[in-house]
mmCIF file of C-alpha atoms in Angstrom:
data_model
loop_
_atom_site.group_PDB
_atom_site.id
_atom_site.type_symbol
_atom_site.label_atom_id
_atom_site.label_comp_id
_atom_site.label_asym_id
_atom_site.label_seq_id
_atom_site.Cartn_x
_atom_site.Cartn_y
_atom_site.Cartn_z
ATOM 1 C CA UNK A 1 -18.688 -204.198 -166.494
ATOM 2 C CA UNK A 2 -17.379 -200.694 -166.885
ATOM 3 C CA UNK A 3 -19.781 -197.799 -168.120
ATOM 4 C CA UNK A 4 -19.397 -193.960 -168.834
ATOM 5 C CA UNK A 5 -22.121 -192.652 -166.945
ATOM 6 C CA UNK A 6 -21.348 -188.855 -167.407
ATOM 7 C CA UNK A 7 -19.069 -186.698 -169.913
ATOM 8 C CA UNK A 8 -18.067 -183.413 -170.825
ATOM 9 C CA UNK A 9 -15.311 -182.036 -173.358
ATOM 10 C CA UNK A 10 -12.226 -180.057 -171.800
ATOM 11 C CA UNK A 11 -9.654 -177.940 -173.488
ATOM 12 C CA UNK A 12 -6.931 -179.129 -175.132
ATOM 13 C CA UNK A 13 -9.041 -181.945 -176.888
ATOM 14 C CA UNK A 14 -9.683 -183.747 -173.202
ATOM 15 C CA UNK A 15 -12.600 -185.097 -171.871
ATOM 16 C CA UNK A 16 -13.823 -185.571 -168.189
ATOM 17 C CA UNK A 17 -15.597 -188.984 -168.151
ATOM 18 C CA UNK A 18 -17.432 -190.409 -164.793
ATOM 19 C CA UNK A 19 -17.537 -193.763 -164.871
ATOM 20 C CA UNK A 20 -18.731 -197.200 -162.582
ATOM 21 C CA UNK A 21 -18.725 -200.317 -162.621
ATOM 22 C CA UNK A 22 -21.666 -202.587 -162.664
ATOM 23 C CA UNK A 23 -21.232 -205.904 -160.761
ATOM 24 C CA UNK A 24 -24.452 -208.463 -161.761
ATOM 25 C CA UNK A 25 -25.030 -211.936 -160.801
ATOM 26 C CA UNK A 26 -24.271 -214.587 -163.956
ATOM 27 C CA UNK A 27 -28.076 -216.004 -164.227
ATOM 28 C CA UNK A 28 -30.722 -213.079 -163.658
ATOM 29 C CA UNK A 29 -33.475 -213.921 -161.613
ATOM 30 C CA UNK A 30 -35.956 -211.411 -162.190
ATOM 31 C CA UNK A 31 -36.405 -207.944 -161.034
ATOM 32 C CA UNK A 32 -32.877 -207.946 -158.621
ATOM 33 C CA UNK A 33 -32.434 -205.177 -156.055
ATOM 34 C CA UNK A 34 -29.877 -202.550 -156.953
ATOM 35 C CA UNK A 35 -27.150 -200.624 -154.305
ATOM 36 C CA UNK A 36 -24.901 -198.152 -155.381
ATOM 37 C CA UNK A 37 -21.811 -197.146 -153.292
ATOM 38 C CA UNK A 38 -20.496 -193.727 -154.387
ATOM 39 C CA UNK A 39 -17.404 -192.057 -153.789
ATOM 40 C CA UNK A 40 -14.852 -189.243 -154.850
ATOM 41 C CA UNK A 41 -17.521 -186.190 -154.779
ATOM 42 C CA UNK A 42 -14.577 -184.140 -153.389
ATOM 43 C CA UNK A 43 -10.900 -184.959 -154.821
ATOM 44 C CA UNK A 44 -9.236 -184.897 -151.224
ATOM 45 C CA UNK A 45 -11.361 -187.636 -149.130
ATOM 46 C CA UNK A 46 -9.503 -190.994 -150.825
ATOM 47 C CA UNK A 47 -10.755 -193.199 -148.046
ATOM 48 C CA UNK A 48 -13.679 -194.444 -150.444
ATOM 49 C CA UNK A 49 -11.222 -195.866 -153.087
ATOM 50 C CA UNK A 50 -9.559 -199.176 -151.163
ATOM 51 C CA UNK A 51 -13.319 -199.529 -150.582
ATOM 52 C CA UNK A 52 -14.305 -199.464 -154.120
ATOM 53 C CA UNK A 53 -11.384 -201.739 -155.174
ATOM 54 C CA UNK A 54 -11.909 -204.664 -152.294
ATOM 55 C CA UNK A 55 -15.293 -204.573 -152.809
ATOM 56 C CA UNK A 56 -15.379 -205.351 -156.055
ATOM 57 C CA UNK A 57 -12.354 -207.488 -155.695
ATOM 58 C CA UNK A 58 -14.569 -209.582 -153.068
ATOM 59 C CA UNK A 59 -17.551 -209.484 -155.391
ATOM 60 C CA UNK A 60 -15.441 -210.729 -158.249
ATOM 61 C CA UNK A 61 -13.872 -213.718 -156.237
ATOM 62 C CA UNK A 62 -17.677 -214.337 -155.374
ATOM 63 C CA UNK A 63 -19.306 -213.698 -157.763
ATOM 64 C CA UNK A 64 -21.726 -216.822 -156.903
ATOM 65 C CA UNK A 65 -22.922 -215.638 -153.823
ATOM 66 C CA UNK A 66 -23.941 -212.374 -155.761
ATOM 67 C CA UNK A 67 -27.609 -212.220 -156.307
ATOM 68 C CA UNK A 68 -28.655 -208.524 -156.695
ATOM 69 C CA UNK A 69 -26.537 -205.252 -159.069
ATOM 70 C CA UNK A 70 -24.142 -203.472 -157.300
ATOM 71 C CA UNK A 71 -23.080 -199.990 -159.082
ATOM 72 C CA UNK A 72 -19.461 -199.285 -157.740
ATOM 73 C CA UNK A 73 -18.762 -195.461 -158.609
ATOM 74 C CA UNK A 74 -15.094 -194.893 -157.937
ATOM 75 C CA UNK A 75 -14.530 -191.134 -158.848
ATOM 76 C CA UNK A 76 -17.852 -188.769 -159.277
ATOM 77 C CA UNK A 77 -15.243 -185.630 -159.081
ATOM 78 C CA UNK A 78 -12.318 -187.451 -161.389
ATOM 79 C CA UNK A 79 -10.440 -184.154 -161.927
ATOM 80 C CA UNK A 80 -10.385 -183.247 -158.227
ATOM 81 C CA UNK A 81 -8.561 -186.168 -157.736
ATOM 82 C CA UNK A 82 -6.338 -186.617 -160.200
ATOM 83 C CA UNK A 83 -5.320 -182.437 -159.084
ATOM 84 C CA UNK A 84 -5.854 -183.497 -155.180
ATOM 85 C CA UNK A 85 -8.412 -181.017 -154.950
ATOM 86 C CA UNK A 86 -11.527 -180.872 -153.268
ATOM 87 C CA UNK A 87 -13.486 -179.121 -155.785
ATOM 88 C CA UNK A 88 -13.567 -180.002 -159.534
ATOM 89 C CA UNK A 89 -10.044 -178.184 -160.810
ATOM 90 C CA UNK A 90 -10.864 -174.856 -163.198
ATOM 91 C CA UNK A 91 -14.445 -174.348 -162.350
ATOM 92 C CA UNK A 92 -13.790 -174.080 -158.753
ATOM 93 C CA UNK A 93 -17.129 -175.932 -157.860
ATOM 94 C CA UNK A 94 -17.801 -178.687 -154.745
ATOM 95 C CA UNK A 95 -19.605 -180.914 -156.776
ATOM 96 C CA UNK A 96 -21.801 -181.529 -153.889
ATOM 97 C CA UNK A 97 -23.145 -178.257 -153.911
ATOM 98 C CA UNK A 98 -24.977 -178.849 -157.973
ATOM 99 C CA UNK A 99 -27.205 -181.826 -157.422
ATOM 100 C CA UNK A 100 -29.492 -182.581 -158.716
ATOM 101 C CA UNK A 101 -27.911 -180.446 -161.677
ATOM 102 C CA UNK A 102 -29.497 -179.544 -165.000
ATOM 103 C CA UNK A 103 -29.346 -179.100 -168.550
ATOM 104 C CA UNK A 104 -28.000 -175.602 -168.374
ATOM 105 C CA UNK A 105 -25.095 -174.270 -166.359
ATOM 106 C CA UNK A 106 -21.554 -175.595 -166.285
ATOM 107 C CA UNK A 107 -21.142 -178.984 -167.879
ATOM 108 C CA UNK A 108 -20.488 -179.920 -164.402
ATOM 109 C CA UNK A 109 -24.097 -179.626 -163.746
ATOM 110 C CA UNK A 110 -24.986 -181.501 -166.742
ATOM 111 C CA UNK A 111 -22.847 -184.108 -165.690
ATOM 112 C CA UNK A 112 -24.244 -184.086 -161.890
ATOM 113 C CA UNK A 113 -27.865 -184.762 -163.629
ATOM 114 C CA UNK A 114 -26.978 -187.490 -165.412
ATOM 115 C CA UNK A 115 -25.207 -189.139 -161.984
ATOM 116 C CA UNK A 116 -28.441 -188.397 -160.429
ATOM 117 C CA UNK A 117 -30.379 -190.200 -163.333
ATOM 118 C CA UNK A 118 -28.367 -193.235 -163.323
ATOM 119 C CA UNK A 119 -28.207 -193.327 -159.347
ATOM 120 C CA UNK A 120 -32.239 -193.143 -159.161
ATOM 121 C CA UNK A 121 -34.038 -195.580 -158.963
ATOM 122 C CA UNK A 122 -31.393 -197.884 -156.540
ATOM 123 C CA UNK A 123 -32.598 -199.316 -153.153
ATOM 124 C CA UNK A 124 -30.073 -197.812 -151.318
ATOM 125 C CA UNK A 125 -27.034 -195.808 -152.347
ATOM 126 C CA UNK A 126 -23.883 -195.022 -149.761
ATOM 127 C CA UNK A 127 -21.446 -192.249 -150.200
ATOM 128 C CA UNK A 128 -18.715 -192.475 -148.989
ATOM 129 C CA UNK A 129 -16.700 -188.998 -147.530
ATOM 130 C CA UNK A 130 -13.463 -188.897 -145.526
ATOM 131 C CA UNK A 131 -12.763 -185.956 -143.481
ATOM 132 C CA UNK A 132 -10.636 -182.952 -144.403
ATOM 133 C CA UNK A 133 -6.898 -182.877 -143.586
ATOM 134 C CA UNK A 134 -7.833 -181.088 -140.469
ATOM 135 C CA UNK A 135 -9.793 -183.292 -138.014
ATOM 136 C CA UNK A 136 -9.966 -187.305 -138.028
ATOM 137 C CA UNK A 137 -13.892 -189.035 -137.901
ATOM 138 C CA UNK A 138 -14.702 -192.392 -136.876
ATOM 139 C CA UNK A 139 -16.334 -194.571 -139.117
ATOM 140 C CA UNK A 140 -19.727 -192.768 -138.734
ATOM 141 C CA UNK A 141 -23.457 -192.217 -140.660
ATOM 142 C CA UNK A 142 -24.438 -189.161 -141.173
ATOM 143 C CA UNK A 143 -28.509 -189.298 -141.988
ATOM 144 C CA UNK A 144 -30.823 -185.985 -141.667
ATOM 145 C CA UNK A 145 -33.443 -186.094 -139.549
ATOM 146 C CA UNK A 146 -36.332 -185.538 -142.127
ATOM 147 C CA UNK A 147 -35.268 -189.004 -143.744
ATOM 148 C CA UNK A 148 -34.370 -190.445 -140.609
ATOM 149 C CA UNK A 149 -37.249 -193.084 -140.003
ATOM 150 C CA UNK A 150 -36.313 -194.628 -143.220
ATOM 151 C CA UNK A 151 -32.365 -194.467 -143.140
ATOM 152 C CA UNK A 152 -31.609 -195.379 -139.647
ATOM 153 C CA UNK A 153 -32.452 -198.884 -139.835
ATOM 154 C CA UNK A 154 -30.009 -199.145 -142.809
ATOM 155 C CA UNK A 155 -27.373 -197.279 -140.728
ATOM 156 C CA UNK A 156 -27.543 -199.653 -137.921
ATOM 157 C CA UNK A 157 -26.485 -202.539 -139.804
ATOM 158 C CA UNK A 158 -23.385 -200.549 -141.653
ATOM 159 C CA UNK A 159 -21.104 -201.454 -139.228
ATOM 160 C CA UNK A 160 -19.890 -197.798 -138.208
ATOM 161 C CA UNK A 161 -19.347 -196.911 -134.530
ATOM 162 C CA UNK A 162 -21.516 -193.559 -134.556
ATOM 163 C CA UNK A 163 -25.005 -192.683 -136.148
ATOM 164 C CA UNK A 164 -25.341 -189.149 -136.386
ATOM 165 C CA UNK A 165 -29.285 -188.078 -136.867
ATOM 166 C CA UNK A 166 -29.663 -184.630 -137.725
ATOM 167 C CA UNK A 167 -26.409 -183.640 -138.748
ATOM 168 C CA UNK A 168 -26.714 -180.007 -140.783
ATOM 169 C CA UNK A 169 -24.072 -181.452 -143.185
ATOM 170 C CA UNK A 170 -26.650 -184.883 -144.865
ATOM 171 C CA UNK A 171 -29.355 -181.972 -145.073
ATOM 172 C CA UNK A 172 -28.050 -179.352 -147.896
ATOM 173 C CA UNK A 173 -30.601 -179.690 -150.483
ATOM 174 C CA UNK A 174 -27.713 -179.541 -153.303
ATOM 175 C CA UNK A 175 -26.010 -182.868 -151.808
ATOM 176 C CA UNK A 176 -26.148 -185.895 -153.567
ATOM 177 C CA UNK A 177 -27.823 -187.592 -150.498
ATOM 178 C CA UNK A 178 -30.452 -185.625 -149.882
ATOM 179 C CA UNK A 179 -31.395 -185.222 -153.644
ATOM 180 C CA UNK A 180 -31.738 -188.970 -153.680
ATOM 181 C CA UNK A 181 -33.316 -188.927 -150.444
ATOM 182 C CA UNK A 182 -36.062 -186.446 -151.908
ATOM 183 C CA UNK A 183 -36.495 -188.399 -155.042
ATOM 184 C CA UNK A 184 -37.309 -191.232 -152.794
ATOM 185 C CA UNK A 185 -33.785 -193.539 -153.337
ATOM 186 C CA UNK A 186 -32.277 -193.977 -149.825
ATOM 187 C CA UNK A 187 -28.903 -192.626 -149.181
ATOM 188 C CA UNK A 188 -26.636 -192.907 -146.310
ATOM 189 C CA UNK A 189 -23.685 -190.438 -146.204
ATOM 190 C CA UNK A 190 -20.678 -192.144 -144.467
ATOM 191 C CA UNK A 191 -17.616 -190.277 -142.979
ATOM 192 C CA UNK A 192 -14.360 -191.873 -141.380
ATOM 193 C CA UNK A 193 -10.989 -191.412 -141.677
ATOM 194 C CA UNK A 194 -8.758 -188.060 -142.456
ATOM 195 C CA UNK A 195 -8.709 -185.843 -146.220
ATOM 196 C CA UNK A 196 -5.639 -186.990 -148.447
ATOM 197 C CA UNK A 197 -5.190 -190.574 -146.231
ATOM 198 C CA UNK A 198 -6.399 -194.106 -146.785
ATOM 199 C CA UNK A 199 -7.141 -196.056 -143.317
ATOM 200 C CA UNK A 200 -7.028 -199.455 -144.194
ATOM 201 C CA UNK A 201 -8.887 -200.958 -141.234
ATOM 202 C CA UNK A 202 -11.640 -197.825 -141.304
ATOM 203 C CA UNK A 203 -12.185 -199.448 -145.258
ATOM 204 C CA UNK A 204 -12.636 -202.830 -143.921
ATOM 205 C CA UNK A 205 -14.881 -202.363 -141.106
ATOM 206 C CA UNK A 206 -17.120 -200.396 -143.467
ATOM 207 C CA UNK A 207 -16.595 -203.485 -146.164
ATOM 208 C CA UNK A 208 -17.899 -205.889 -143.157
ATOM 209 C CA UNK A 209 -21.449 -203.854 -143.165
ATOM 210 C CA UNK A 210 -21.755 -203.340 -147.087
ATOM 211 C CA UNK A 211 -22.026 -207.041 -146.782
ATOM 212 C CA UNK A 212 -23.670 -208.026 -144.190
ATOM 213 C CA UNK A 213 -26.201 -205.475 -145.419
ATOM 214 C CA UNK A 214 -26.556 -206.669 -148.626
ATOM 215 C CA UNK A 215 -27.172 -210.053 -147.453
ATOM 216 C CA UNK A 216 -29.750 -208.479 -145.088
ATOM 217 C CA UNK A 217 -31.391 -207.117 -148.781
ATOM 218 C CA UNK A 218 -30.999 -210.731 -150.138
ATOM 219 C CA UNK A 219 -28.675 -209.664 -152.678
ATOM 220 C CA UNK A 220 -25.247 -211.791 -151.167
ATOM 221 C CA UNK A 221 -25.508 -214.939 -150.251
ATOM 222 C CA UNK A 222 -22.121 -215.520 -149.104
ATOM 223 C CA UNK A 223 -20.155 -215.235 -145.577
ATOM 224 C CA UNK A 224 -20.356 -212.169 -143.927
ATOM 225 C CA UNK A 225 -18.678 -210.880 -140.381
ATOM 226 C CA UNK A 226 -21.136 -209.633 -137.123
ATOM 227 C CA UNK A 227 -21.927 -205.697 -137.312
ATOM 228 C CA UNK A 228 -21.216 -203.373 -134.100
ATOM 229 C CA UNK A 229 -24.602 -201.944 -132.691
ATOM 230 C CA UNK A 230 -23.602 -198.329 -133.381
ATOM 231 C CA UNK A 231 -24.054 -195.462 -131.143
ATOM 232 C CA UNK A 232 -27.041 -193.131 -132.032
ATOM 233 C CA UNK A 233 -27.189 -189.232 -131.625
ATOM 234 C CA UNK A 234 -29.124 -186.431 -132.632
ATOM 235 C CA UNK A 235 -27.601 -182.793 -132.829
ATOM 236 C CA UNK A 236 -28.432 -182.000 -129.264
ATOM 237 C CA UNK A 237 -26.166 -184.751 -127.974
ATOM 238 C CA UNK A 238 -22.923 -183.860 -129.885
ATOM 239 C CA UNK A 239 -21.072 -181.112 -127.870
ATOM 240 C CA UNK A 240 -18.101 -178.947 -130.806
ATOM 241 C CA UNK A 241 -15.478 -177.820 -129.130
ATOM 242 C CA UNK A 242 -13.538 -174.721 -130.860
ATOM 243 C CA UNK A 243 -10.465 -173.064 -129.615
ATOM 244 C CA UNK A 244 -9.901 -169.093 -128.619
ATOM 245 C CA UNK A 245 -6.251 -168.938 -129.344
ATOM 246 C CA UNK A 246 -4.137 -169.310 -132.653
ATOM 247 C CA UNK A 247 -1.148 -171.364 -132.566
ATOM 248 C CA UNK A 248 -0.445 -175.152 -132.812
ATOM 249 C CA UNK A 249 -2.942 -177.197 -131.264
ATOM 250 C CA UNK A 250 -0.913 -180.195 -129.158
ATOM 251 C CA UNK A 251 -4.131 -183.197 -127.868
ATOM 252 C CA UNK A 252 -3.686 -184.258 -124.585
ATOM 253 C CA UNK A 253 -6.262 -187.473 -125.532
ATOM 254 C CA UNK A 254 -6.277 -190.032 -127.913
ATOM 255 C CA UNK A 255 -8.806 -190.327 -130.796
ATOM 256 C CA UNK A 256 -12.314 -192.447 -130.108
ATOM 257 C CA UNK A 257 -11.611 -192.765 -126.200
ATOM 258 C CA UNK A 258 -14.317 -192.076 -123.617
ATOM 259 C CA UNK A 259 -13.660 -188.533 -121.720
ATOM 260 C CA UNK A 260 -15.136 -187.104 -118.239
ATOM 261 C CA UNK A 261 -16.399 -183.445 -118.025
ATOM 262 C CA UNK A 262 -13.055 -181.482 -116.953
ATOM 263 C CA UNK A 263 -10.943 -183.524 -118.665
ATOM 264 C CA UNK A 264 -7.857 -181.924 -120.596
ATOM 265 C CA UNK A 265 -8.194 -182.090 -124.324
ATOM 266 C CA UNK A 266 -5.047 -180.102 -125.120
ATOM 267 C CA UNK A 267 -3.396 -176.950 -125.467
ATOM 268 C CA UNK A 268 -2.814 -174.122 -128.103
ATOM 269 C CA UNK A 269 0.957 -173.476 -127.561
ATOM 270 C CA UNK A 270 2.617 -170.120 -128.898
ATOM 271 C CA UNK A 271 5.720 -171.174 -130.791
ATOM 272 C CA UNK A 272 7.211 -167.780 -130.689
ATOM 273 C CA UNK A 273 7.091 -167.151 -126.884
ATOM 274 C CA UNK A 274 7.226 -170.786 -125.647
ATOM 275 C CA UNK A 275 4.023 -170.429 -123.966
ATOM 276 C CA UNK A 276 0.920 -171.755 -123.419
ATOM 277 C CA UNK A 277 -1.757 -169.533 -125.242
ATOM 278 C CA UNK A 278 -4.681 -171.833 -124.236
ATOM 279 C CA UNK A 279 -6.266 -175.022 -121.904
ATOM 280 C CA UNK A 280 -9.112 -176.788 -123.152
ATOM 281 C CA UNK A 281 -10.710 -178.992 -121.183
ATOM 282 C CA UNK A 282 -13.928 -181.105 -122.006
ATOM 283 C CA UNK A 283 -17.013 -178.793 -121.040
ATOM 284 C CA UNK A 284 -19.360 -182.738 -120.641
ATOM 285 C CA UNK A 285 -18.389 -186.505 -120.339
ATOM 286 C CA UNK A 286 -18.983 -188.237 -123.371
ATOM 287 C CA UNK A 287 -16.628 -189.837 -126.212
ATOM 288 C CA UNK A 288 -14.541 -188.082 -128.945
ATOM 289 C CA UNK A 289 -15.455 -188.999 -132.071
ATOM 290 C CA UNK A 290 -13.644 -186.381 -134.069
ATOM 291 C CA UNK A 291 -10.343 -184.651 -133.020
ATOM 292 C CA UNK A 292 -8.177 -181.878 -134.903
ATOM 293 C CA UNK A 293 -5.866 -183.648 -136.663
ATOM 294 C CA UNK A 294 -3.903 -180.805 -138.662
ATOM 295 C CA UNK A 295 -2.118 -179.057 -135.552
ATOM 296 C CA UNK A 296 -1.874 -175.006 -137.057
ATOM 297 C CA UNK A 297 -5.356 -173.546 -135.718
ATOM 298 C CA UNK A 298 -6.888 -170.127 -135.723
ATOM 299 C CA UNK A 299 -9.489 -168.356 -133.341
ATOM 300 C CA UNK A 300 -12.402 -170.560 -133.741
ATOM 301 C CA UNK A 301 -11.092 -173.329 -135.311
ATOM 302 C CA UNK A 302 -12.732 -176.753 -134.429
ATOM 303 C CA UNK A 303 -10.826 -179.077 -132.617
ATOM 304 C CA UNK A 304 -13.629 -182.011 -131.196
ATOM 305 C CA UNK A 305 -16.749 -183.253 -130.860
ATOM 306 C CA UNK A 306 -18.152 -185.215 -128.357
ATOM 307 C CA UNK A 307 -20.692 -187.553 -127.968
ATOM 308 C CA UNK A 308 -22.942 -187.589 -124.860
ATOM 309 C CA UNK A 309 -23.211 -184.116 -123.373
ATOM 310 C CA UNK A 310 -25.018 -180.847 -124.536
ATOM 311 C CA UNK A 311 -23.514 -177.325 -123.225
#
């Protein structure tokens, strides 16, 4: 069932409406646990939308097997994506820099409160990200380490290749996730895929652990595929790899492939001289879980991280 959750008035007699839609079993049963899966914060990541609609495509062909609520929020930043922006079009805002919002403020903020109201309360919520157009993730968690004993065994059963504790990015205090962390509703940030691209098979390896971890939650009682055992870091055991050189950035590897210390990564290549401005090669063994994908680069631009080595 569809519901506004959030609106505000726009010029030009518009309004910006959030909505989601609730998915509830046909006979209640009592008190019935509740997951939300949350996407479209920023305009640009679209990898969270073939997950919205197959989910609730699955759920609706069975809906028998569904025993607890699932809240499906398709677009929290609907202006940002309609514009294929990251932040919400006018106001020039990332909407995940305003939670847990407020009464005052833009109407932005006010709108980012009442997501946070609605949201509260859930057993577990997952937001969805995609990278930026720049660099290409894995299907990976992202969890901070002060919520880590609580989130991790939820990660593990999510399906994603990589669980990454103590990543600086699941800790701002004005994300979503860890003001729903703090108000004591779990939330798992996931991040996969590329900005502005939808990777079908990244969506569907993330829609094998939404189910098989709502059936571990008793709330699906129908089929559901085996879950990879993810890899598990902490910050000290992902190794970033930035470039020295501006140019275009040409990878020697492949994405997600397993990498010995010395190995060449790629080059920065001068397109005005025909030379080679820079080698990188890997400073640890380990595996590449995110690579540049957008090939211009400046001084100091990232181009990988690795998993299994520390500098």
């Amino acid at each position: 069932m569809l519901e506004t959750v959030a609106s505000c008035a726009l010029t030009v007699s518009e309004t910006a409406v959030i909505k989601k839609n609730r998915l509830a079993p046909k006979e209640a049963a009592g008190k019935q646990k509740r997951i939300a899966i949350v996407t479209g914060v920023h305009g640009d990541e679209l990898e969270g939308q073939y997950v919205c609609y197959e989910l609730i495509r699955r759920i609706t062909r069975g809906q028998a097997d569904l025993t607890g609520i699932v809240d499906v929020y398709p677009a929290l930043n609907p202006l940002g994506i309609d514009a294929v922006t990251r932040q919400i079009p006018r106001y020039d805002l990332d909407m995940n820099r305003i939670f847990p919002g407020g009464e005052g403020g833009t109407p932005w903020e006010h709108m980012a409160k009442q997501v946070i109201d609605d949201i509260a309360g859930a057993d577990l919520c997952i937001d969805i990200h995609s990278s930026d157009i720049f660099l290409r993730e894995i299907p990976q968690v992202r969890i901070s380490s002060d919520f880590a004993p609580k989130l991790l065994p939820y990660a593990k059963l999510l399906n994603a290749d990589f669980v990454w504790v103590g990543n600086a990015s699941s800790a701002r205090p004005s994300s979503l996730s860890y003001t729903l962390n703090s108000m004591g509703t779990p939330c798992l940030v996931v991040e996969m895929g590329a900005g502005l691209k939808i990777t079908k098979e990244y969506g569907d390896q993330l829609l094998d652990g939404i189910f098989a971890l709502m059936a571990k939650m008793d709330m699906w009682t129908g089929r559901v595929s085996g879950v990879s055992n993810p890899m598990v870091s902490t910050d000290g055991e992902v190794t970033v790899i930035h470039c020295e050189k501006s140019g275009i950035f040409m990878p020697a590897i492949e994405h997600w492939i397993g990498i010995s210390e010395g190995d060449h990564i790629g080059d920065i290549l001068n397109v005005f001289t025909g030379e080679t401005e820079e080698e990188i090669f890997s400073p640890v063994s380990g595996t590449v879980f995110t690579l540049r994908e957008y090939p211009v680069v400046s001084c100091g631009s990232l181009i990988a991280r690795i998993f299994g080595g520390g500098l």
